[in-house]
Coordinates of C-alpha atoms in Angstrom, one line a residue:
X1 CA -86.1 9.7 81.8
X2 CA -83.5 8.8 84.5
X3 CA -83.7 8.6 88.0
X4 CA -80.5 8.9 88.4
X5 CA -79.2 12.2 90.0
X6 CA -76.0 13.9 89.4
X7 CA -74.1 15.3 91.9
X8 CA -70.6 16.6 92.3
X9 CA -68.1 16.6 95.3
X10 CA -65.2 18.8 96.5
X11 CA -63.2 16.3 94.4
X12 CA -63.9 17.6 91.1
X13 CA -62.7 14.1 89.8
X14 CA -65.4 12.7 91.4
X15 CA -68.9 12.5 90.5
X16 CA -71.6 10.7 92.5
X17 CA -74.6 8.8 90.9
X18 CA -77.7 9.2 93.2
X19 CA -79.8 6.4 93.2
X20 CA -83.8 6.6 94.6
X21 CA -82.9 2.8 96.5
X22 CA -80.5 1.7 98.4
X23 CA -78.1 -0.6 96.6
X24 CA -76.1 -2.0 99.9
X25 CA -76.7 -2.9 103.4
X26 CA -74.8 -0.8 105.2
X27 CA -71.5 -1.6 103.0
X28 CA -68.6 0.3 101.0
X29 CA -66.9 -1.3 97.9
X30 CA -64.3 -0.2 95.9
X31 CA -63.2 -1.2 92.5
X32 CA -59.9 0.5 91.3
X33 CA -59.6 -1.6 87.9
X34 CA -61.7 -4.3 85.9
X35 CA -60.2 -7.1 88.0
X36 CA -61.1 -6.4 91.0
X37 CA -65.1 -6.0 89.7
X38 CA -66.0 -10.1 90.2
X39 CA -68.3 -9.2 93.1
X40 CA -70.1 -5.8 91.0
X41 CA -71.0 -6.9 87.3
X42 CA -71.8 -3.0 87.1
X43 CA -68.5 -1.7 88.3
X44 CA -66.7 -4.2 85.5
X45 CA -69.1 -2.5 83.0
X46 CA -68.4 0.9 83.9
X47 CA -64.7 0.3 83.5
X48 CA -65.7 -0.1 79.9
X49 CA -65.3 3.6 79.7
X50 CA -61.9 4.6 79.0
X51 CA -62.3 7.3 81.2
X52 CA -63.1 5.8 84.5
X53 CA -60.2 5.2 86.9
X54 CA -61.9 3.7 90.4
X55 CA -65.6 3.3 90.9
X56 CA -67.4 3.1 94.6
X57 CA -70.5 1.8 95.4
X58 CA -72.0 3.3 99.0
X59 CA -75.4 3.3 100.7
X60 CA -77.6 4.9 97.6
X61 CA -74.9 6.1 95.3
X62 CA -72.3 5.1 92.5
X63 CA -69.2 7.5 92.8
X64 CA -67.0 7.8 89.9
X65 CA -62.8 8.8 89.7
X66 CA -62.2 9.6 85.8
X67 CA -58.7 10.0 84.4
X68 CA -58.1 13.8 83.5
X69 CA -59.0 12.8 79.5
X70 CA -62.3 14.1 79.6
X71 CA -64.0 16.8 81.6
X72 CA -67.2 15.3 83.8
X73 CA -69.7 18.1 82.2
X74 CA -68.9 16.3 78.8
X75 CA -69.9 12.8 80.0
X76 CA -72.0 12.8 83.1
X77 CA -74.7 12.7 81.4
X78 CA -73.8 9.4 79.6
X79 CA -72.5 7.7 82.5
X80 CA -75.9 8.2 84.1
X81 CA -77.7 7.0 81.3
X82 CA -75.5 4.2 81.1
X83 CA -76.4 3.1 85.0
X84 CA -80.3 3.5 84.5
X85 CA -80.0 1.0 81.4
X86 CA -78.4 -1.4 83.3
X87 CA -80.7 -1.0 85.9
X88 CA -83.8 -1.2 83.3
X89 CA -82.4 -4.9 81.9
X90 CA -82.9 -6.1 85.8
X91 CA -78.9 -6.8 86.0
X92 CA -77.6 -7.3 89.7
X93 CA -75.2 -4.1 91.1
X94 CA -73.5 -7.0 93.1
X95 CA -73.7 -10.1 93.7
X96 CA -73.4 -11.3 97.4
X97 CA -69.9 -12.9 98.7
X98 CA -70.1 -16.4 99.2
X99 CA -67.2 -16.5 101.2
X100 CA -67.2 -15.5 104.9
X101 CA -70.1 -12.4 105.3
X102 CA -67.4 -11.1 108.5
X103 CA -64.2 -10.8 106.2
X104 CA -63.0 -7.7 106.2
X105 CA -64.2 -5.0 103.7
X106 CA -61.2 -2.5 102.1
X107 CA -61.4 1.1 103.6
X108 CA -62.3 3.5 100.9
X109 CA -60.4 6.9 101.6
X110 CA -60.3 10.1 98.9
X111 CA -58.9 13.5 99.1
X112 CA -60.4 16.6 98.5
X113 CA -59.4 19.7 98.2
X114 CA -60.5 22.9 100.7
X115 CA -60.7 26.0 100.5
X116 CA -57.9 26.7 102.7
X117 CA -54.9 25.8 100.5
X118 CA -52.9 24.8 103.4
X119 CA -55.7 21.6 104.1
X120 CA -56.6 18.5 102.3
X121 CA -59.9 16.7 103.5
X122 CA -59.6 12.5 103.8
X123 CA -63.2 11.5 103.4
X124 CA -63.3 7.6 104.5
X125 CA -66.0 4.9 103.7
X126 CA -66.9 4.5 107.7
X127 CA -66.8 6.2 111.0
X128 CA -64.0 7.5 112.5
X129 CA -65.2 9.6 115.1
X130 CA -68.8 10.2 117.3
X131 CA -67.1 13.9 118.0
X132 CA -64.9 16.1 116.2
X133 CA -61.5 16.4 117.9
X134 CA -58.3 19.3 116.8
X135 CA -54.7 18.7 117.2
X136 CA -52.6 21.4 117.2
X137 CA -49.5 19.0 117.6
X138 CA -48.4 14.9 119.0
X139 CA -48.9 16.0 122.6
X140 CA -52.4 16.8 121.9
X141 CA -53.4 13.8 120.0
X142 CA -53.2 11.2 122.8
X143 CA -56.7 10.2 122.1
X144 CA -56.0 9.4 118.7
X145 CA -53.5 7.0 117.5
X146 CA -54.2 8.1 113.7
X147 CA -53.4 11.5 114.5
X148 CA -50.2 10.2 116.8
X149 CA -49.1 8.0 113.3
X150 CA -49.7 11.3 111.1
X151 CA -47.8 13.9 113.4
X152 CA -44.6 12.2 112.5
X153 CA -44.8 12.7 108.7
X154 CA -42.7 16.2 108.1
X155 CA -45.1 18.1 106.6
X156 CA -48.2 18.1 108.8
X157 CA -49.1 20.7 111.3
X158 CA -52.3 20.3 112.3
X159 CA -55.1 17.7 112.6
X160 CA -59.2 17.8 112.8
X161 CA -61.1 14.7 112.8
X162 CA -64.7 14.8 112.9
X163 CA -67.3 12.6 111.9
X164 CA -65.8 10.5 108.6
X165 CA -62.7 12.4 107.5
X166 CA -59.6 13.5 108.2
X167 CA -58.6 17.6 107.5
X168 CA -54.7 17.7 107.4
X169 CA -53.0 21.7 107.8
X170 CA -49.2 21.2 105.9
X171 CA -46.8 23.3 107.1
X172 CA -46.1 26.2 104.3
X173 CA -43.1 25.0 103.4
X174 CA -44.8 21.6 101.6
X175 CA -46.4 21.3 98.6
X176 CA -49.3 19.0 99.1
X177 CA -48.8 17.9 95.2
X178 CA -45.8 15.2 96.7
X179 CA -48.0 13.6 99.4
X180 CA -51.9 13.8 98.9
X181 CA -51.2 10.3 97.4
X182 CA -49.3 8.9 99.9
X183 CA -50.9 10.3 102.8
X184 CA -54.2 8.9 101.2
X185 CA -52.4 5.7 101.5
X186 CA -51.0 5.6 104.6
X187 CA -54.7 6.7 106.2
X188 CA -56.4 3.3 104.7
X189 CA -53.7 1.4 105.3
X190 CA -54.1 2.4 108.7
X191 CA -57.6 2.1 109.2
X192 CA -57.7 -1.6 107.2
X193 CA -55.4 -2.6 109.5
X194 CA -58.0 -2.5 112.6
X195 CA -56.8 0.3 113.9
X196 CA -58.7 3.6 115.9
X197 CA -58.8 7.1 114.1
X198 CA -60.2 8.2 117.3
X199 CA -60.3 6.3 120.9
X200 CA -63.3 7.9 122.6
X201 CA -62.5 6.5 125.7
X202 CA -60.0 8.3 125.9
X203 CA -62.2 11.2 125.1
X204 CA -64.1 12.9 127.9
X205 CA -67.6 11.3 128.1
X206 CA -69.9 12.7 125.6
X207 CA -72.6 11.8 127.0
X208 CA -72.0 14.3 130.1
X209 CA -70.2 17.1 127.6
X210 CA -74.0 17.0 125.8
X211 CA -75.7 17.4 128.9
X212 CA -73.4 20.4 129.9
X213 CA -74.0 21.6 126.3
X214 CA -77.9 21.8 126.5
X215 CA -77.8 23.3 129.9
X216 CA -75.5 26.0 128.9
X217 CA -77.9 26.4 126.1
X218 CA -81.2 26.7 128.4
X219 CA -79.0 29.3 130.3
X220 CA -78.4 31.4 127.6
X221 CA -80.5 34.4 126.3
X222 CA -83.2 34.4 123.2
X223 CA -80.8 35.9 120.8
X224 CA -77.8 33.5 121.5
X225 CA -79.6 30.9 121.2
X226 CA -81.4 31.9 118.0
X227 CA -77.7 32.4 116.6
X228 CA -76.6 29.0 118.0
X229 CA -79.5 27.5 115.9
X230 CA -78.9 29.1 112.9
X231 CA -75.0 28.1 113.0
X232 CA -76.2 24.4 113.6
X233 CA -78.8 24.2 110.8
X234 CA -77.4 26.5 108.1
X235 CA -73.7 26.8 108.7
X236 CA -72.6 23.7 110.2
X237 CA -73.0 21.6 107.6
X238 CA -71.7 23.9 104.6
X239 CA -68.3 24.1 107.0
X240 CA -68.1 20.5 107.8
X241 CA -68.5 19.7 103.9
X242 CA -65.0 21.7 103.7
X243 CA -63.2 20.0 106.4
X244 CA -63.8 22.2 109.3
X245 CA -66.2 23.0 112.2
X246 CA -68.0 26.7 113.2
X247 CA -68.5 26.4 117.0
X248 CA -70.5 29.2 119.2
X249 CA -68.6 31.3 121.6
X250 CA -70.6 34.0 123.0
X251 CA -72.9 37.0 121.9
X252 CA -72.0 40.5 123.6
X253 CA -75.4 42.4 123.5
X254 CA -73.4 45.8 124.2
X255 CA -71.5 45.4 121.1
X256 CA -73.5 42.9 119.0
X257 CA -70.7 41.3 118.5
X258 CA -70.7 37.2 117.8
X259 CA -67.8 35.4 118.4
X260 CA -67.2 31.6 116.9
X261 CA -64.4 29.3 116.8
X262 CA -62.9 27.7 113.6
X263 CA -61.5 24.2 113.7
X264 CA -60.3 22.3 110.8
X265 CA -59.9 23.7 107.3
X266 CA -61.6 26.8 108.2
X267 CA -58.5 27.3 111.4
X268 CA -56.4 30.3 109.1
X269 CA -58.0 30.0 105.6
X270 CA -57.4 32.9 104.1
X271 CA -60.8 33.5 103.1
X272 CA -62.4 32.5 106.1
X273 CA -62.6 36.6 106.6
X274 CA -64.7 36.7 103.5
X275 CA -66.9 33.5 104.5
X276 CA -67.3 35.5 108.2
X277 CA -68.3 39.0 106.7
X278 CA -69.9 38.1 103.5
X279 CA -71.7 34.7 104.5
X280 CA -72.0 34.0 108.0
X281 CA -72.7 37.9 109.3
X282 CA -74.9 38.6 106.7
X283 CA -77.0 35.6 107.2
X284 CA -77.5 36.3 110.4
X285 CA -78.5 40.1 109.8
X286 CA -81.1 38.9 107.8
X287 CA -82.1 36.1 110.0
X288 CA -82.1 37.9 112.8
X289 CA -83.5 41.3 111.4
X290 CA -80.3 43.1 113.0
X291 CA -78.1 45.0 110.4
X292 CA -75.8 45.9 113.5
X293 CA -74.4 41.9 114.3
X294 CA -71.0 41.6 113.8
X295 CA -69.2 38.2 113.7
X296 CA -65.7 37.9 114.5
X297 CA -63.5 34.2 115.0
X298 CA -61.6 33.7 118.1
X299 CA -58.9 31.6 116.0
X300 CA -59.7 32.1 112.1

């Protein structure tokens, strides 16, 4: 049976392939048609498939973009099995560049969708910032010559940047359908060009923001900080995988009311109400064994 493990991502034309090793050190490749595939006899088989319209190789994983001719849950499984037999006749997944090991590699950048219709989520192949940073317009985004680049496109309103994408708000009057291409584009372009998504020295140091976090923290009563833990572990990451960030405000005991902050995608999604009551509030009644919490958003 295969090792391989299927997963899917908030690009439902993307698949990944979950591998148990590592396949590179530390490296992105990209493969967008058979010609490109000199350096990944893998990649030039995959394109085989009539089906597959850009393969990446990352860390532990194969990711797959098929053409809209097939539906994944038809030939996932077939993909996978094709990878493990590959792997099984000992055949390389690349083969190491001769030429210069410090040429630069391509940027990898794909779009996915939110749940916020007004937001698309650019995931890139690398870092682009140590600290998530919102821009609610060009004024704001002196700290950030990506965002300062994007503001002067029409459509967009507002930028997040946090960790290795980019969450873009479009003013209602867009349809994203004319510019999720182009706006892909323009971000790798960018970014392949040398330039900063974020400059964190521009930022306020980090390093003394942490230390003013975790001293806030110690100051804090038992029950906000039990919330603060559970927003970190549990909700955190679910937010961030839609383009957004949760941070927490303050806990009134009086009221039992729990107030966060929504950055990103999750900044005026119209279900973010529904996420609040239904998946945030009620995890922490449980979690905290009080059916009287009530979680409200500052900004949502």
């Amino acid at each position: 049976m295969s090792q391989i493990k299927i997963q899917n991502t908030q690009n439902p034309t993307i698949v990944k392939f979950i591998l148990p090793d590592f396949i590179t050190k530390g490296e992105n490749f990209e493969f967008k048609n058979i010609d490109e595939t000199a350096q990944s006899p893998l990649a030039k088989e995959l394109f085989y498939l009539p089906f597959v319209k850009t393969v990446y190789i990352s860390n532990n994983f194969i990711a797959i973009e098929k053409f809209s001719i097939v539906e994944w849950e038809e030939v996932q499984d077939t993909v996978a099995d094709h990878i493990s037999n590959f792997l099984m006749k000992g055949k390389q997944i690349l083969i190491e560049s001769t030429t210069d090991s410090k040429k630069k590699q391509p940027i990898t950048i794909y779009a996915e969708s939110t749940p916020n219709p007004a937001v698309i989520k650019f995931v890139a192949n690398k870092l682009l910032t140590k600290k998530g940073v919102e821009f609610k317009n060009i004024d704001e985004a002196k700290s950030s010559p990506l965002a300062q680049e994007l503001f002067k496109l029409p459509f967009v309103k507002e930028i997040f940047i946090d960790e290795n994408y980019v969450s873009i708000s479009k003013y209602d009057s867009f349809d994203w359908n004319e510019f999720i291409q182009s706006t892909r584009g323009f971000i790798k372009e960018f970014l392949e060009k040398g330039n900063l998504a974020v400059e964190e020295s521009l930022l306020l140091d980090t390093t003394e923001i942490e230390k003013q976090a975790d001293v806030h923290f110690d100051s804090l009563d038992e029950k906000s900080q039990k919330i603060i833990n559970i927003l970190e572990e549990y909700v955190k990451p679910a937010v961030q995988a839609d383009g957004g960030n949760i941070a927490f405000q303050n806990y009134n005991p009086n009221t039992n009311i729990v107030q966060v902050v929504l950055q990103g995608a999750c900044s005026g999604c119209p279900s973010s109400t529904f996420t609040l009551k239904n998946g945030i509030e009620n995890m922490l009644k449980q979690m905290l064994d009080d059916k009287a919490i009530i979680v409200e958003a500052i900004n949502a």
